[in-house]
XYZ file of C-alpha atoms in Angstrom:
475
model
C 0.000 0.000 0.000
C 1.227 3.516 -0.789
C 1.731 5.795 2.135
C -0.644 8.725 1.641
C 0.417 10.453 4.849
C 3.428 12.138 3.182
C 2.191 14.090 0.103
C 5.729 15.192 -0.936
C 6.974 11.618 -0.932
C 3.906 10.416 -2.823
C 4.402 13.106 -5.472
C 8.076 12.143 -5.806
C 7.267 8.524 -6.267
C 4.554 9.403 -8.720
C 7.155 11.058 -11.005
C 9.519 8.128 -10.826
C 12.089 9.678 -8.449
C 13.365 7.412 -5.718
C 14.105 8.655 -2.327
C 17.829 8.367 -1.594
C 17.071 7.295 1.952
C 14.802 4.444 0.856
C 16.472 3.166 -2.357
C 20.068 2.126 -2.731
C 21.136 2.980 -6.312
C 23.781 0.296 -6.286
C 21.078 -2.377 -6.460
C 17.457 -3.177 -5.775
C 16.800 -5.667 -3.055
C 13.787 -7.829 -3.708
C 13.235 -10.506 -1.178
C 16.644 -9.929 0.336
C 18.704 -10.559 -2.874
C 20.248 -8.380 -5.631
C 18.171 -8.418 -8.818
C 19.116 -7.606 -12.422
C 17.002 -4.928 -14.083
C 16.266 -4.739 -17.842
C 17.067 -1.208 -18.964
C 15.610 -0.044 -22.295
C 17.997 2.244 -24.221
C 17.366 3.988 -27.574
C 18.738 2.199 -30.611
C 21.667 4.200 -32.073
C 21.458 5.140 -35.715
C 23.712 3.508 -38.312
C 25.816 6.617 -38.691
C 26.231 7.169 -34.937
C 29.627 5.517 -34.884
C 31.245 8.140 -32.726
C 31.378 6.894 -29.113
C 32.869 8.880 -26.330
C 35.748 6.801 -25.030
C 35.990 8.861 -21.866
C 33.019 7.697 -19.869
C 31.468 10.130 -17.370
C 30.400 8.061 -14.387
C 28.120 10.789 -13.077
C 26.218 10.979 -16.370
C 26.058 7.177 -16.549
C 24.686 6.852 -13.042
C 22.091 9.504 -13.804
C 20.872 7.520 -16.811
C 20.631 4.361 -14.629
C 18.707 6.222 -11.976
C 16.248 7.515 -14.581
C 15.761 3.990 -15.928
C 15.214 2.587 -12.428
C 12.813 5.382 -11.653
C 10.775 4.420 -14.690
C 10.597 0.815 -13.523
C 9.689 1.718 -9.909
C 7.170 4.229 -11.169
C 5.385 1.420 -13.006
C 5.153 -0.731 -9.850
C 4.048 2.286 -7.786
C 1.304 3.146 -10.264
C -0.009 -0.415 -10.078
C -0.056 -0.257 -6.303
C -1.855 3.083 -6.343
C -4.521 1.706 -8.677
C -5.170 -1.163 -6.283
C -5.379 1.232 -3.325
C -7.796 3.553 -5.121
C -10.063 0.661 -6.103
C -10.079 -0.747 -2.603
C -10.976 2.601 -1.092
C -13.767 3.161 -3.593
C -15.179 -0.284 -3.023
C -15.024 0.180 0.730
C -17.010 3.389 0.507
C -19.704 1.888 -1.726
C -20.499 -1.419 0.124
C -20.101 -3.071 3.483
C -21.607 -6.453 2.553
C -20.039 -9.845 2.188
C -19.455 -9.076 -1.487
C -16.842 -6.512 -0.501
C -13.897 -8.767 -1.284
C -15.364 -9.946 -4.594
C -16.111 -6.373 -5.720
C -12.634 -5.262 -4.862
C -11.073 -8.053 -6.885
C -13.298 -7.339 -9.898
C -12.614 -3.622 -9.790
C -8.883 -4.200 -9.464
C -8.854 -6.509 -12.487
C -10.880 -4.025 -14.580
C -8.627 -1.129 -13.653
C -5.501 -3.125 -14.424
C -6.859 -4.188 -17.810
C -7.689 -0.566 -18.700
C -4.235 0.579 -17.703
C -2.540 -2.165 -19.723
C -4.698 -1.423 -22.783
C -3.905 2.263 -22.606
C -0.204 1.489 -22.322
C -0.225 -0.892 -25.278
C -2.139 1.560 -27.483
C 0.754 4.079 -27.390
C 3.243 3.635 -30.306
C 6.663 2.702 -29.044
C 9.976 3.507 -30.779
C 12.131 0.519 -31.675
C 14.333 -0.314 -28.736
C 16.916 -2.837 -27.733
C 16.572 -4.336 -24.321
C 19.950 -4.643 -22.673
C 20.337 -6.515 -19.431
C 22.924 -4.782 -17.251
C 23.668 -5.031 -13.539
C 22.366 -2.001 -11.682
C 25.701 -1.315 -10.028
C 27.681 -1.313 -13.333
C 28.007 2.031 -15.242
C 26.505 2.275 -18.696
C 28.690 3.811 -21.502
C 27.255 6.998 -22.921
C 26.490 7.192 -26.636
C 27.024 10.456 -28.466
C 25.470 11.373 -31.774
C 27.785 12.288 -34.617
C 27.716 15.943 -35.657
C 25.268 16.871 -38.379
C 26.960 16.985 -41.814
C 26.044 19.815 -44.149
C 26.560 19.410 -47.901
C 28.335 22.507 -49.278
C 28.955 22.722 -53.021
C 32.095 24.673 -53.998
C 31.988 25.918 -57.585
C 35.185 27.034 -59.341
C 35.221 29.703 -62.019
C 37.582 30.477 -64.826
C 39.571 33.667 -64.750
C 37.559 35.130 -67.616
C 34.265 34.499 -65.762
C 35.320 36.490 -62.720
C 35.746 39.801 -64.524
C 34.315 40.100 -67.993
C 35.982 43.459 -68.618
C 39.443 42.363 -67.520
C 42.200 42.986 -70.116
C 45.435 41.142 -70.686
C 48.880 42.600 -71.284
C 48.694 41.854 -75.023
C 46.298 44.768 -75.588
C 48.918 47.297 -74.442
C 50.262 47.921 -77.933
C 52.127 50.946 -79.240
C 49.215 51.895 -81.523
C 46.935 52.162 -78.494
C 49.226 53.831 -75.980
C 51.434 56.188 -77.973
C 50.108 59.604 -78.865
C 50.408 59.921 -82.668
C 51.011 63.665 -82.336
C 54.227 63.036 -80.408
C 55.579 60.115 -82.440
C 58.041 60.910 -85.199
C 57.105 59.096 -88.388
C 59.696 57.361 -90.521
C 60.776 59.484 -93.456
C 59.321 58.058 -96.670
C 61.575 56.755 -99.409
C 61.454 58.418 -102.812
C 62.647 61.796 -104.075
C 59.382 63.761 -104.123
C 58.023 61.972 -101.049
C 61.109 62.905 -99.053
C 61.116 66.546 -100.243
C 57.455 67.010 -99.302
C 57.979 65.433 -95.911
C 60.879 67.705 -95.037
C 59.294 70.883 -96.457
C 56.159 70.373 -94.328
C 58.142 69.932 -91.153
C 57.326 66.206 -90.971
C 53.586 66.949 -91.135
C 52.904 65.476 -94.575
C 53.870 61.854 -95.136
C 52.452 60.363 -98.325
C 54.345 57.093 -97.869
C 57.070 55.387 -99.829
C 57.369 55.440 -103.558
C 56.233 52.474 -105.617
C 59.772 51.297 -106.123
C 60.500 51.434 -102.390
C 57.322 49.511 -101.573
C 58.236 46.799 -104.072
C 61.731 46.508 -102.614
C 60.392 46.150 -99.061
C 57.851 43.589 -100.177
C 60.581 41.567 -101.864
C 62.660 41.689 -98.680
C 59.674 40.438 -96.731
C 59.318 37.483 -99.090
C 62.981 36.562 -98.750
C 62.920 36.868 -94.954
C 59.804 34.709 -94.561
C 60.295 32.112 -91.809
C 61.055 28.506 -92.703
C 59.548 26.166 -90.092
C 61.309 22.924 -89.307
C 64.954 22.012 -89.621
C 67.630 22.992 -92.115
C 66.663 23.183 -95.793
C 69.007 21.915 -98.504
C 69.034 23.480 -101.969
C 71.497 22.077 -104.524
C 72.411 24.147 -107.605
C 72.733 21.883 -110.688
C 74.065 22.140 -114.211
C 75.019 19.534 -116.837
C 77.334 21.844 -118.702
C 80.244 23.820 -117.385
C 80.674 27.509 -118.031
C 77.020 28.501 -117.549
C 77.669 30.315 -114.259
C 76.579 27.682 -111.718
C 79.054 28.842 -109.055
C 78.196 32.487 -109.682
C 74.482 31.789 -109.272
C 75.174 29.894 -106.036
C 77.130 32.860 -104.675
C 74.526 35.461 -105.639
C 71.692 33.353 -104.228
C 73.509 32.864 -100.930
C 74.309 36.560 -100.587
C 70.719 37.618 -101.293
C 69.403 35.174 -98.685
C 71.957 36.075 -96.018
C 71.513 39.825 -96.576
C 67.738 39.745 -95.951
C 67.284 36.901 -93.486
C 68.039 36.831 -89.777
C 69.049 33.155 -89.638
C 72.273 31.581 -90.886
C 72.938 30.604 -94.510
C 75.890 28.535 -95.746
C 77.077 27.650 -99.244
C 78.954 24.344 -99.530
C 81.326 23.663 -102.404
C 80.707 19.952 -103.119
C 82.488 19.813 -106.439
C 84.598 16.610 -106.523
C 86.965 18.469 -108.831
C 88.541 21.681 -107.707
C 85.743 24.162 -106.934
C 85.975 27.961 -107.046
C 83.140 28.944 -104.724
C 85.456 30.281 -101.992
C 87.159 32.540 -104.544
C 83.908 34.448 -105.146
C 83.921 36.034 -101.703
C 86.432 38.508 -100.340
C 87.318 36.674 -97.133
C 88.760 33.184 -96.835
C 89.558 30.979 -93.862
C 92.146 28.694 -95.435
C 90.124 25.650 -94.318
C 88.082 23.313 -96.502
C 85.248 20.858 -96.226
C 87.854 18.160 -95.672
C 88.806 19.846 -92.376
C 85.194 19.825 -91.261
C 84.827 16.117 -92.007
C 87.991 15.451 -90.028
C 86.787 17.224 -86.837
C 83.052 16.613 -87.185
C 82.922 14.680 -83.895
C 84.631 17.538 -82.044
C 82.219 20.281 -83.153
C 80.025 21.157 -80.166
C 79.050 24.723 -81.082
C 79.035 27.330 -83.821
C 82.340 28.725 -82.602
C 84.023 25.478 -83.604
C 82.462 25.704 -87.048
C 83.230 29.388 -87.548
C 86.982 28.677 -87.658
C 86.493 26.579 -90.802
C 83.937 28.550 -92.830
C 84.572 31.930 -94.461
C 82.055 34.784 -94.059
C 81.471 37.735 -96.357
C 79.881 41.155 -95.716
C 76.335 39.824 -96.152
C 76.933 37.183 -93.421
C 77.036 34.352 -95.954
C 79.232 31.457 -94.760
C 81.156 29.501 -97.389
C 82.624 26.028 -96.931
C 85.348 25.636 -99.562
C 86.370 22.475 -101.376
C 89.882 21.046 -101.608
C 92.196 23.137 -103.758
C 94.674 20.310 -104.282
C 93.507 18.216 -107.247
C 95.464 15.231 -105.952
C 93.112 14.789 -102.992
C 89.910 16.316 -104.290
C 88.859 13.108 -106.024
C 88.777 11.361 -102.662
C 85.841 13.546 -101.605
C 82.724 11.377 -102.012
C 79.112 10.962 -100.921
C 79.991 9.792 -97.401
C 82.102 12.889 -96.837
C 79.262 15.108 -98.034
C 76.784 13.375 -95.737
C 79.103 13.962 -92.775
C 79.524 17.649 -93.605
C 75.793 18.083 -94.253
C 74.953 16.514 -90.905
C 77.067 19.110 -89.094
C 75.743 22.006 -91.179
C 72.142 21.008 -90.484
C 72.647 21.738 -86.763
C 73.789 25.342 -87.241
C 72.176 26.661 -90.446
C 68.642 27.179 -91.698
C 69.487 27.115 -95.407
C 72.291 25.014 -96.900
C 73.144 25.724 -100.555
C 75.243 23.138 -102.404
C 77.365 24.016 -105.406
C 77.483 20.651 -107.157
C 79.996 19.557 -109.744
C 79.438 19.508 -113.462
C 77.050 16.721 -114.434
C 74.551 14.790 -112.354
C 76.127 11.344 -112.075
C 79.306 12.054 -110.120
C 80.034 10.563 -106.708
C 78.530 13.387 -104.590
C 75.330 13.918 -106.588
C 73.373 10.999 -105.076
C 74.022 12.239 -101.528
C 73.144 15.789 -102.595
C 69.820 14.865 -104.167
C 68.671 12.639 -101.324
C 68.718 15.630 -98.939
C 67.374 18.187 -101.437
C 64.272 20.148 -100.398
C 64.260 22.256 -103.546
C 66.334 22.481 -106.750
C 67.949 25.300 -108.724
C 68.889 24.401 -112.319
C 71.157 26.817 -114.210
C 70.851 27.106 -117.999
C 72.644 29.316 -120.538
C 70.988 31.300 -123.308
C 72.076 29.083 -126.173
C 70.451 26.159 -127.926
C 72.722 23.442 -126.508
C 72.714 24.913 -123.009
C 68.908 25.149 -122.993
C 68.605 21.546 -124.219
C 71.019 20.231 -121.574
C 69.053 21.983 -118.840
C 65.787 20.526 -120.108
C 67.342 17.047 -120.292
C 68.510 17.469 -116.706
C 64.898 17.974 -115.628
C 63.873 14.889 -117.582
C 66.587 12.780 -115.934
C 65.476 13.932 -112.491
C 61.841 13.125 -113.264
C 62.671 9.598 -114.422
C 64.839 8.927 -111.363
C 62.272 9.648 -108.703
C 62.607 13.416 -108.276
C 59.505 14.482 -110.177
C 58.075 16.461 -107.255
C 61.372 18.323 -106.872
C 61.322 19.241 -110.573
C 57.800 20.682 -110.402
C 58.891 22.810 -107.437
C 62.291 23.776 -108.903
C 63.593 27.156 -110.052
C 65.401 27.563 -113.389
C 67.916 30.409 -113.804
C 68.590 31.661 -117.336
C 72.062 33.124 -116.866
C 73.508 35.547 -119.413
C 77.254 34.995 -119.520
C 78.074 37.109 -122.552
C 77.479 40.802 -123.168
C 75.009 42.029 -125.717
C 71.783 40.476 -126.882
C 71.661 36.668 -126.960
C 71.289 34.869 -130.284
C 68.319 32.839 -129.093
C 64.937 34.252 -128.175
C 64.997 34.329 -124.386
C 61.204 34.607 -124.157
C 60.759 31.254 -125.908
C 63.319 29.569 -123.666
C 61.609 30.989 -120.585
C 58.160 29.877 -121.817
C 59.478 26.325 -122.285
C 60.808 25.995 -118.749
C 57.710 27.571 -117.170
C 55.765 24.518 -118.341
C 57.983 22.271 -116.242
C 59.092 24.126 -113.102
C 57.746 26.514 -110.501
C 59.670 29.688 -111.418
C 62.086 31.000 -114.050
C 64.491 33.835 -113.243
C 66.648 35.739 -115.742
C 70.104 36.765 -114.543
C 71.512 39.665 -116.611
C 75.097 40.046 -117.681
C 77.349 41.885 -115.212
C 80.886 42.844 -116.127
C 81.915 42.886 -112.480
C 80.905 39.254 -112.107
C 82.320 38.242 -115.500
C 85.778 39.344 -114.419
C 85.996 36.400 -112.026
C 86.913 38.539 -109.021
C 85.306 38.351 -105.610
C 81.724 39.500 -105.682
C 80.620 42.442 -103.571
C 76.858 42.146 -103.309
C 76.283 45.869 -102.853
C 78.755 46.745 -105.614
C 77.243 44.787 -108.488
C 74.793 46.301 -110.920
C 71.364 47.063 -109.378
C 69.640 44.934 -112.024
C 71.849 41.950 -111.141
C 71.242 42.445 -107.440
C 67.494 42.698 -108.070
C 67.557 39.457 -110.081
C 69.452 37.718 -107.266
C 66.827 38.891 -104.774
C 64.036 37.653 -107.027
C 65.798 34.284 -107.175
C 66.093 34.207 -103.381
C 62.382 34.998 -102.960
C 61.432 32.240 -105.423
C 63.599 29.694 -103.569
C 62.114 30.612 -100.177
C 58.594 30.287 -101.567
C 59.439 26.894 -103.035
C 60.645 25.795 -99.593
C 57.549 27.134 -97.841
C 54.915 25.873 -100.289
C 55.883 22.572 -101.928
C 54.531 21.929 -105.390
C 51.446 19.758 -105.797
C 52.338 16.257 -106.904
């Protein structure tokens, strides 16, 4: 029976709180022995894998006390129901049916209480049997994870109006009123520019514009490695060595890269005699030290350089050893030259079947064929093209340049227009080289001292060769 005399104690028991003086929290003694109590704990979620390893005994004991209070509260409530029923039955009847009425009322009240308890939805729980005196490990929930999406942006998306350094050009930043313009070339253009105090600039003359455009064509970049251009002729005396020299000077004078002319004549060649400076070394010396060349400085002691920056690699002057120069020697020299030059011109010997010609043609990227303005010289040049076509160099022929060289003063006996028209049907370009007494003398050639027409023809030849190297002919 519940003690109704102490309201405070009854209220405490009603809320499931045990009196410390009456209940020993280290165990519940029922019938004089220690009992084991089933404590119902919430089921941890799957992701609650974080467990506090440092157990707080005070918190654990508090959870046990709450669980025990729940269990005692249930027994106390049952006892109170029985007491209330007995008191009600006692007030209503004093007959012999008192005991029977009490029992029936108690059973009805208990059934109602059980039904009400079962009707409440219960969360899934695990029942864990633990001794009352043993602490229970606390379970902590893992922190709530928030999904945050980080989006990256390109530099151009951050600031649409942002400018790069490439827009800071001279045309945009410099004030045109404070920039001195380049004086135009041409007599009347220059006079007008100076008379107006640099205010009137009508531009260069037509001749100056054509010269600058031709320089631009010669100086056009050549992508890739070194380019080899042999100069061929089947007949001696047509000016093959002279054409090689003029072509090399025109290229070296306009281009920023290095150009070399190699004398690969198995007989005694005269290419080195066409420039003012000589080194005293020959291609034989280069072949001998080819494995020791590690830089351009090593090569510069062997080649000779003229005022246009054209390098010349001379052939052997001693006829007793010149015949020993063959295709293997040329390949060795060409391999070294390819590392330090962009354009390699080769002055071949007379004919096309000598020992060096096969090695020369196998590395050729373009061809220059020299022909004289006579019937036999024109025929030999045309037969040279035919031989090349039948020996697997047809694409080189279609992309070749033919030079009609005038070696004698006065008007030629043959019609030069007809000769030029014939070769234009077979090759890419045809260039006429006029007669020049300075060149005909056999002395060293000064590129800026020759006749302007000869220098212009050499520049036209250089532009045609560069274009043939940049745009191969269609097969």
